[in-house]
Coordinates of C-alpha atoms in Angstrom, one line a residue:
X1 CA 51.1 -53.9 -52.0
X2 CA 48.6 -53.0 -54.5
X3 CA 45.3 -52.1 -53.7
X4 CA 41.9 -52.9 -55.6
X5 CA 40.3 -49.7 -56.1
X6 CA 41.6 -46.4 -55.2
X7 CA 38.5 -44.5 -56.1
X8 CA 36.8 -46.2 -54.0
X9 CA 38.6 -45.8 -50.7
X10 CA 39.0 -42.3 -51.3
X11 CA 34.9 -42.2 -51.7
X12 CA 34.6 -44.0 -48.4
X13 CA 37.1 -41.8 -46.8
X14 CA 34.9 -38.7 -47.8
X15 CA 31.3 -40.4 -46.7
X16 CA 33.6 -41.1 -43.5
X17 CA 34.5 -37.4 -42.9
X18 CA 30.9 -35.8 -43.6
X19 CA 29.2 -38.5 -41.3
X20 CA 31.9 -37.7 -38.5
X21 CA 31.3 -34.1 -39.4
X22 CA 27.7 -34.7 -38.6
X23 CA 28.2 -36.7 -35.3
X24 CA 30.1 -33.7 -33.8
X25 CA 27.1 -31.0 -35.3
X26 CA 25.0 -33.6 -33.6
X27 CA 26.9 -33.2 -30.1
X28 CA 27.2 -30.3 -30.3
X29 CA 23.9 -29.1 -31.1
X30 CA 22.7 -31.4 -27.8
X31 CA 24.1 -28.6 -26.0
X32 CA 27.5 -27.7 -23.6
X33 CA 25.5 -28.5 -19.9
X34 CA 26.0 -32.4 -21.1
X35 CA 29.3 -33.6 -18.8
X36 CA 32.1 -34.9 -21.3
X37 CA 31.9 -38.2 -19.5
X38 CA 28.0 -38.7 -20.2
X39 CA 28.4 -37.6 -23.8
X40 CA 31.1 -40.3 -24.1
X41 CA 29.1 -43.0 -22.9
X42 CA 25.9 -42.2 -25.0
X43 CA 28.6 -42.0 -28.6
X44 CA 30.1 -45.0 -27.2
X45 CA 27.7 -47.3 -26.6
X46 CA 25.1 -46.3 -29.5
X47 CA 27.8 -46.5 -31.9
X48 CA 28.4 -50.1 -31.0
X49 CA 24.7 -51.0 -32.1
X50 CA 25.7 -50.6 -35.9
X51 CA 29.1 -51.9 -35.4
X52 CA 27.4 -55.6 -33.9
X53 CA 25.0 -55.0 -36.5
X54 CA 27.0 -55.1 -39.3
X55 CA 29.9 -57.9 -38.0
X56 CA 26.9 -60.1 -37.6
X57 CA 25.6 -59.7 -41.3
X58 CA 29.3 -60.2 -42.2
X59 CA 29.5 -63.4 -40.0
X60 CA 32.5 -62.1 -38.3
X61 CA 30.7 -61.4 -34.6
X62 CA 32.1 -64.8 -32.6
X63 CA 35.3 -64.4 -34.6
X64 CA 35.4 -60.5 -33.6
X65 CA 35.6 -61.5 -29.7
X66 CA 38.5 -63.3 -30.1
X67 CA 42.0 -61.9 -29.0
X68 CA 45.0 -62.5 -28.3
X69 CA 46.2 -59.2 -26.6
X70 CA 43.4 -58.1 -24.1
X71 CA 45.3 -55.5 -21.8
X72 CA 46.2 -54.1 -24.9
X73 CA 42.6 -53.2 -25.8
X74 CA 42.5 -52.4 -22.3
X75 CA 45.2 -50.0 -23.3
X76 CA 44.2 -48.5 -25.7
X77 CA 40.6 -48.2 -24.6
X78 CA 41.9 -46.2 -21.8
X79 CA 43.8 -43.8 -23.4
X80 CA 41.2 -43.5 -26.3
X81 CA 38.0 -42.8 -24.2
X82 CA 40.5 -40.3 -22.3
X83 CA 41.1 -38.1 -25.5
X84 CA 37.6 -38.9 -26.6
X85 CA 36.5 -36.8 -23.5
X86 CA 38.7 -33.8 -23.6
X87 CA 37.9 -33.9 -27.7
X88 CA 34.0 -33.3 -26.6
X89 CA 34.9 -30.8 -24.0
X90 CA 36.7 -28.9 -26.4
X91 CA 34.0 -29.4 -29.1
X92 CA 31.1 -28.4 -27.0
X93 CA 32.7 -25.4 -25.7
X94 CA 34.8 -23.9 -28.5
X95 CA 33.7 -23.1 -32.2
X96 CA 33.4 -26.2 -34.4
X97 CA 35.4 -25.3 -37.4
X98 CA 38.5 -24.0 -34.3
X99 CA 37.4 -27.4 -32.9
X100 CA 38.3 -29.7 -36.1
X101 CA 41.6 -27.5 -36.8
X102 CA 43.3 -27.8 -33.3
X103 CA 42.1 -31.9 -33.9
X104 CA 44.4 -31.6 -36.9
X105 CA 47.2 -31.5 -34.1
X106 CA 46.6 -35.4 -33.6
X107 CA 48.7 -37.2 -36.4
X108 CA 51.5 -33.8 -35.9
X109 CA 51.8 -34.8 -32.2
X110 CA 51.7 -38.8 -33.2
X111 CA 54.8 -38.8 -35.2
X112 CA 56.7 -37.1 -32.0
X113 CA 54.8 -40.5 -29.9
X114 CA 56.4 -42.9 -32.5
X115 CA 59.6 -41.2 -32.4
X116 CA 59.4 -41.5 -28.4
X117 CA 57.6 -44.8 -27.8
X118 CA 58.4 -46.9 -31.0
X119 CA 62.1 -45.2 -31.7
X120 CA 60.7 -44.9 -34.9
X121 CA 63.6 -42.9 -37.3
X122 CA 62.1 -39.5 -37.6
X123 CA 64.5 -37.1 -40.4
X124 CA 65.0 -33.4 -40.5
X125 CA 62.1 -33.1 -43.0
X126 CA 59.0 -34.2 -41.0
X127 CA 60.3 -32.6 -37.6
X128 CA 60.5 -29.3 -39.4
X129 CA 56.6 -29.6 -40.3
X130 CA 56.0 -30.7 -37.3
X131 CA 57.3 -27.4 -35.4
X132 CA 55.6 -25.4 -38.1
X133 CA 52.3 -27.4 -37.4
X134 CA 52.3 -26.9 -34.0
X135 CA 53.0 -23.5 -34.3
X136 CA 49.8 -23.1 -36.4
X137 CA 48.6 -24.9 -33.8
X138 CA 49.8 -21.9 -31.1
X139 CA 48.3 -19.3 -33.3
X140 CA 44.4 -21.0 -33.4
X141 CA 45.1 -21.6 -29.3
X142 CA 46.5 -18.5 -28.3
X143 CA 43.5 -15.9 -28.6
X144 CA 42.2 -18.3 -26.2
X145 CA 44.4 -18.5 -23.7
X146 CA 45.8 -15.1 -23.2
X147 CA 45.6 -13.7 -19.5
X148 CA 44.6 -10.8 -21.2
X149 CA 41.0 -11.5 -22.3
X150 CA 38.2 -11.9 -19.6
X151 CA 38.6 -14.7 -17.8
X152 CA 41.7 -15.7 -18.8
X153 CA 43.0 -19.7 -18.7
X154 CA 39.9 -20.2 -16.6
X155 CA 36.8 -19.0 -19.2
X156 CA 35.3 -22.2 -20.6
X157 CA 36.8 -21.2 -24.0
X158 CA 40.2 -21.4 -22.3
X159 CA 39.5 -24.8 -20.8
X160 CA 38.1 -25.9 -24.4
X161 CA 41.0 -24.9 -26.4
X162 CA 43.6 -27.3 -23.6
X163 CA 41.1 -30.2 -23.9
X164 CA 41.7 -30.0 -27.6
X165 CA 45.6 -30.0 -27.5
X166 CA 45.1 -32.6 -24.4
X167 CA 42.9 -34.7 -27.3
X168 CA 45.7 -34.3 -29.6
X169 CA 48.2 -35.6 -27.2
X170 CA 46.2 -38.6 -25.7
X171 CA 44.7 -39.8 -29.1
X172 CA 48.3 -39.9 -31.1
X173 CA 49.4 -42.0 -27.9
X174 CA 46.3 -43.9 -28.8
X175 CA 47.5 -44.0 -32.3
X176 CA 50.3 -45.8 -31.1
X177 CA 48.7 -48.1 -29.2
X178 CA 47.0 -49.5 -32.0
X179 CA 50.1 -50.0 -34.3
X180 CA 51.1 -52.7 -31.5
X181 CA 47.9 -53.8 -31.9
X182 CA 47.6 -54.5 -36.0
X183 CA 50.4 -56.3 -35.5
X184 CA 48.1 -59.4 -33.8
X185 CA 44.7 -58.6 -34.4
X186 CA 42.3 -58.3 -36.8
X187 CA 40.5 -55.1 -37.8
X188 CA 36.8 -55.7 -36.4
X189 CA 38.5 -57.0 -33.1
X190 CA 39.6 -53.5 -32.7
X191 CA 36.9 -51.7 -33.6
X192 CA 34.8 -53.6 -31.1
X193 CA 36.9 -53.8 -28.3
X194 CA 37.9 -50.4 -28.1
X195 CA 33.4 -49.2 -28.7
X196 CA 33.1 -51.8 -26.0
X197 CA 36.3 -50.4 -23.3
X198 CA 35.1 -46.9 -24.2
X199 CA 31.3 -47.4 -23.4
X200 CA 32.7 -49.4 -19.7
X201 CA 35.4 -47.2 -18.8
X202 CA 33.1 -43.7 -19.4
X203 CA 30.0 -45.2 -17.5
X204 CA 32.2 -45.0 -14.5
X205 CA 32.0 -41.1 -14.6
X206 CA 28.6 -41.5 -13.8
X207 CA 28.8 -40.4 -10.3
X208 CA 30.7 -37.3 -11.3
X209 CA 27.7 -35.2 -12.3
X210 CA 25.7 -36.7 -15.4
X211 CA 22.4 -34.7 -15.8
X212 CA 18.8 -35.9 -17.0
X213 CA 18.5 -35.1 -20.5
X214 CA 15.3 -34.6 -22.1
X215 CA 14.3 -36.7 -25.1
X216 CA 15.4 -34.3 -27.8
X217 CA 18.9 -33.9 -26.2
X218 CA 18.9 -38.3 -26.2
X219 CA 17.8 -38.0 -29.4
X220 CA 21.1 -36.3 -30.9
X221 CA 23.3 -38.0 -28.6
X222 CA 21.6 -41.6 -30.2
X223 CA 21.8 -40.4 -33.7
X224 CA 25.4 -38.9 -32.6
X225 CA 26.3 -42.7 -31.2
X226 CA 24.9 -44.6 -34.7
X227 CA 26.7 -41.8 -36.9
X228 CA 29.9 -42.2 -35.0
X229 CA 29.5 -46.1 -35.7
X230 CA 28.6 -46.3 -39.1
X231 CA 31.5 -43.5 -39.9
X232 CA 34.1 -45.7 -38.6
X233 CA 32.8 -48.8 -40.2
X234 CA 33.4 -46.5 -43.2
X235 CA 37.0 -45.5 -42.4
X236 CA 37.8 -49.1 -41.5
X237 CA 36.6 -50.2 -44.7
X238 CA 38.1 -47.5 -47.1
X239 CA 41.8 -48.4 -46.4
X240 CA 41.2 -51.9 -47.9
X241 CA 41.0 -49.9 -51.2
X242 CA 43.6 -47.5 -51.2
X243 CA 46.7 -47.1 -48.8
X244 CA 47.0 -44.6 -45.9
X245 CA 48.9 -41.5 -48.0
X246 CA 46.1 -41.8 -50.3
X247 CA 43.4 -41.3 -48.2
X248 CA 44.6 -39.4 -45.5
X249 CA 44.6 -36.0 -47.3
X250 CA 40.8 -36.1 -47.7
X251 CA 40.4 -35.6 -43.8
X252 CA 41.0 -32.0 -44.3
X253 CA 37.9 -31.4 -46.1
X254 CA 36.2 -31.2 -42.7
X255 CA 37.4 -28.0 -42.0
X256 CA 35.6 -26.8 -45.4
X257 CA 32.6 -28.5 -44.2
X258 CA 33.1 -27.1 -40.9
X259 CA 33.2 -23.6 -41.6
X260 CA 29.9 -24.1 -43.6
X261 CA 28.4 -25.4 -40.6
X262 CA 29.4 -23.7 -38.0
X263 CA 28.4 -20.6 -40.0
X264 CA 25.1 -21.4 -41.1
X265 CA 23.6 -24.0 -38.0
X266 CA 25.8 -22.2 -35.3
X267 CA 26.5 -18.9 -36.5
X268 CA 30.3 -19.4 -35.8
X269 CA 32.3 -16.6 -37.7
X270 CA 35.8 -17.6 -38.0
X271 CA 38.4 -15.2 -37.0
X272 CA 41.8 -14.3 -38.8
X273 CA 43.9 -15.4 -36.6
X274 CA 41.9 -19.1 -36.7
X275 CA 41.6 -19.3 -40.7
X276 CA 45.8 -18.6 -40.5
X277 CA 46.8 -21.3 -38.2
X278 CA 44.0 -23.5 -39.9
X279 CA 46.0 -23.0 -43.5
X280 CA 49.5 -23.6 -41.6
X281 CA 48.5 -26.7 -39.8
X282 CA 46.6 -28.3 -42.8
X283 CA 49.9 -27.7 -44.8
X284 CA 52.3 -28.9 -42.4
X285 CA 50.0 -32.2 -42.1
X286 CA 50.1 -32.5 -45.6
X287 CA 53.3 -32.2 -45.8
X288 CA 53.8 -35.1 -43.2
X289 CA 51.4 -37.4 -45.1
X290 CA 53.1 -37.0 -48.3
X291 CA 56.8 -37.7 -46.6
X292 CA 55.5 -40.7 -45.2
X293 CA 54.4 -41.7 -48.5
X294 CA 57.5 -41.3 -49.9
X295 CA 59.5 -42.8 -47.5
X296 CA 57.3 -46.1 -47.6
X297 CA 57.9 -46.4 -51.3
X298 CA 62.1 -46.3 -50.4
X299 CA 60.6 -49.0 -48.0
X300 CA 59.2 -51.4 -50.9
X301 CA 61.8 -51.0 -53.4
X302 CA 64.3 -52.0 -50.7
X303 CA 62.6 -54.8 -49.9
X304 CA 61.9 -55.8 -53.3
X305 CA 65.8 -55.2 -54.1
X306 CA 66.4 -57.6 -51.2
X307 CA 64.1 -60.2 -52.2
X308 CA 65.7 -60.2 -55.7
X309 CA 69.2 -60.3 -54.3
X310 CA 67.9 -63.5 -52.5

């Protein structure tokens, strides 16, 4: 398949990344006493407002209802708003740039998923940056973790750094689920379903501790909500324009941005042993991305060598 404008989807991609960027300064910046629960709810359901918003202006509201596969929405809004929450535990209690690099885990962990759950064919290449991923993975974790620091696997830095490797886990199963569901429905019918399953199935935390929040703090959380709306109307769109390989590198300019950020808004120094796993990780994903690339090339020309056989 050839797509229209390359340029363009990696431009998207890029808004995409610095207005997700944004919605996690935003959440973060509403402060840590926020359950993970509440703060999913609030990005869930104010992030629907530009997504009904824009389907509407684009005709394509009535039409975005429709399905044909509703437990799997169902599925995958399950398991999504599940790793959204331990994703904003970990970013409100651990440093944001630590926060995005142990999220760079997520498409490591989801080619193990689609080797378990899709029996996808998996070669010696992309399990061997796999393991070296994760093991970057271990080396931003592990200052964390060790029994040896106060507190041990029960400070809140502790807790934060499992939520994220729990986010990575949960959101490539996630991934998953939403392979099965390309393969029926459309794009917005996603998007909406899963904004509308994630805003449900958080409210039912509600009773678990939410806390009053003062008009600044519901301030962030709504401009959190519309950036993480608007930012994924922005992903969605960019990979009409350019194919997944292409795009997918750009993602790791968040950690750049991040490090900027957390510096300067949240005076977050990054540590040694955080800026080496960061490198490891980033290059074992890339690695991944580009392997997949090639293989899906093998994938055309065999397919075009079969249709020319025929």
């Amino acid at each position: 398949m050839t797509y229209p404008n390359p340029m363009r989807g990696i431009s998207l991609k890029v808004i995409s990344v610095v207005i997700f960027l944004c919605m996690s300064a935003l959440i973060k910046a509403a402060g840590k006493e926020i359950p993970a629960g509440q703060i999913t709810f609030l990005r869930s359901a104010f992030a629907m407002v530009p997504i009904i918003v824009f389907l509407a202006v684009q005709g394509q509201l009535r039409d975005a209802f429709r399905t044909n596969d509703i437990f799997g929405h169902f599925k995958r809004g399950f398991v999504g708003i599940l790793s959204m929450g331990f994703g904003f535990y970990g970013l409100v209690h651990l440093p944001l740039p630590e926060t995005i690099a142990l999220g760079y885990a997520l498409p490591l962990v989801t080619v193990v998923v689609a080797a378990v759950f899709l029996k996808e064919k998996v070669g010696i290449y992309r399990w061997t940056a796999v393991l070296v991923g994760l093991l970057g993975v271990a080396i931003i974790s592990w200052p964390r973790l060790t029994l040896f620091r106060e507190g041990g696997f029960g400070s809140s830095e502790a807790k934060g750094a499992l939520a994220m490797l729990a986010f990575a886990v949960l959101g490539s199963v996630a991934m998953v689920l939403v392979r099965k569901l390309v393969q029926t429905e459309r794009t917005p019918t996603i998007v909406l379903y899963f904004s509308l399953f994630a805003s449900v199935f958080s409210l039912g935390t509600l009773p678990f501790g939410w806390i009053e929040l003062g008009w600044p703090s519901l301030g962030l959380m709504a401009l959190a909500g519309f950036c993480g709306g608007i930012a994924q109307l922005l992903l969605t769109a960019s990979y009409r324009y350019a194919d997944v390989s292409t795009i997918a590198p750009f993602e790791y300019i968040s950690i750049v941005l991040g490090l900027i950020i957390g510096y300067f808004v949240f005076g977050e120094v990054p540590t040694e042993t955080m800026l080496v796993g960061t490198a490891i990780v980033v290059a074992a994903g890339i690695f991944v991305i580009l392997r997949e690339h090639q293989l899906e090339l093998k994938r055309r020309a065999a397919l075009r060598h079969q249709a020319l056989q025929g």
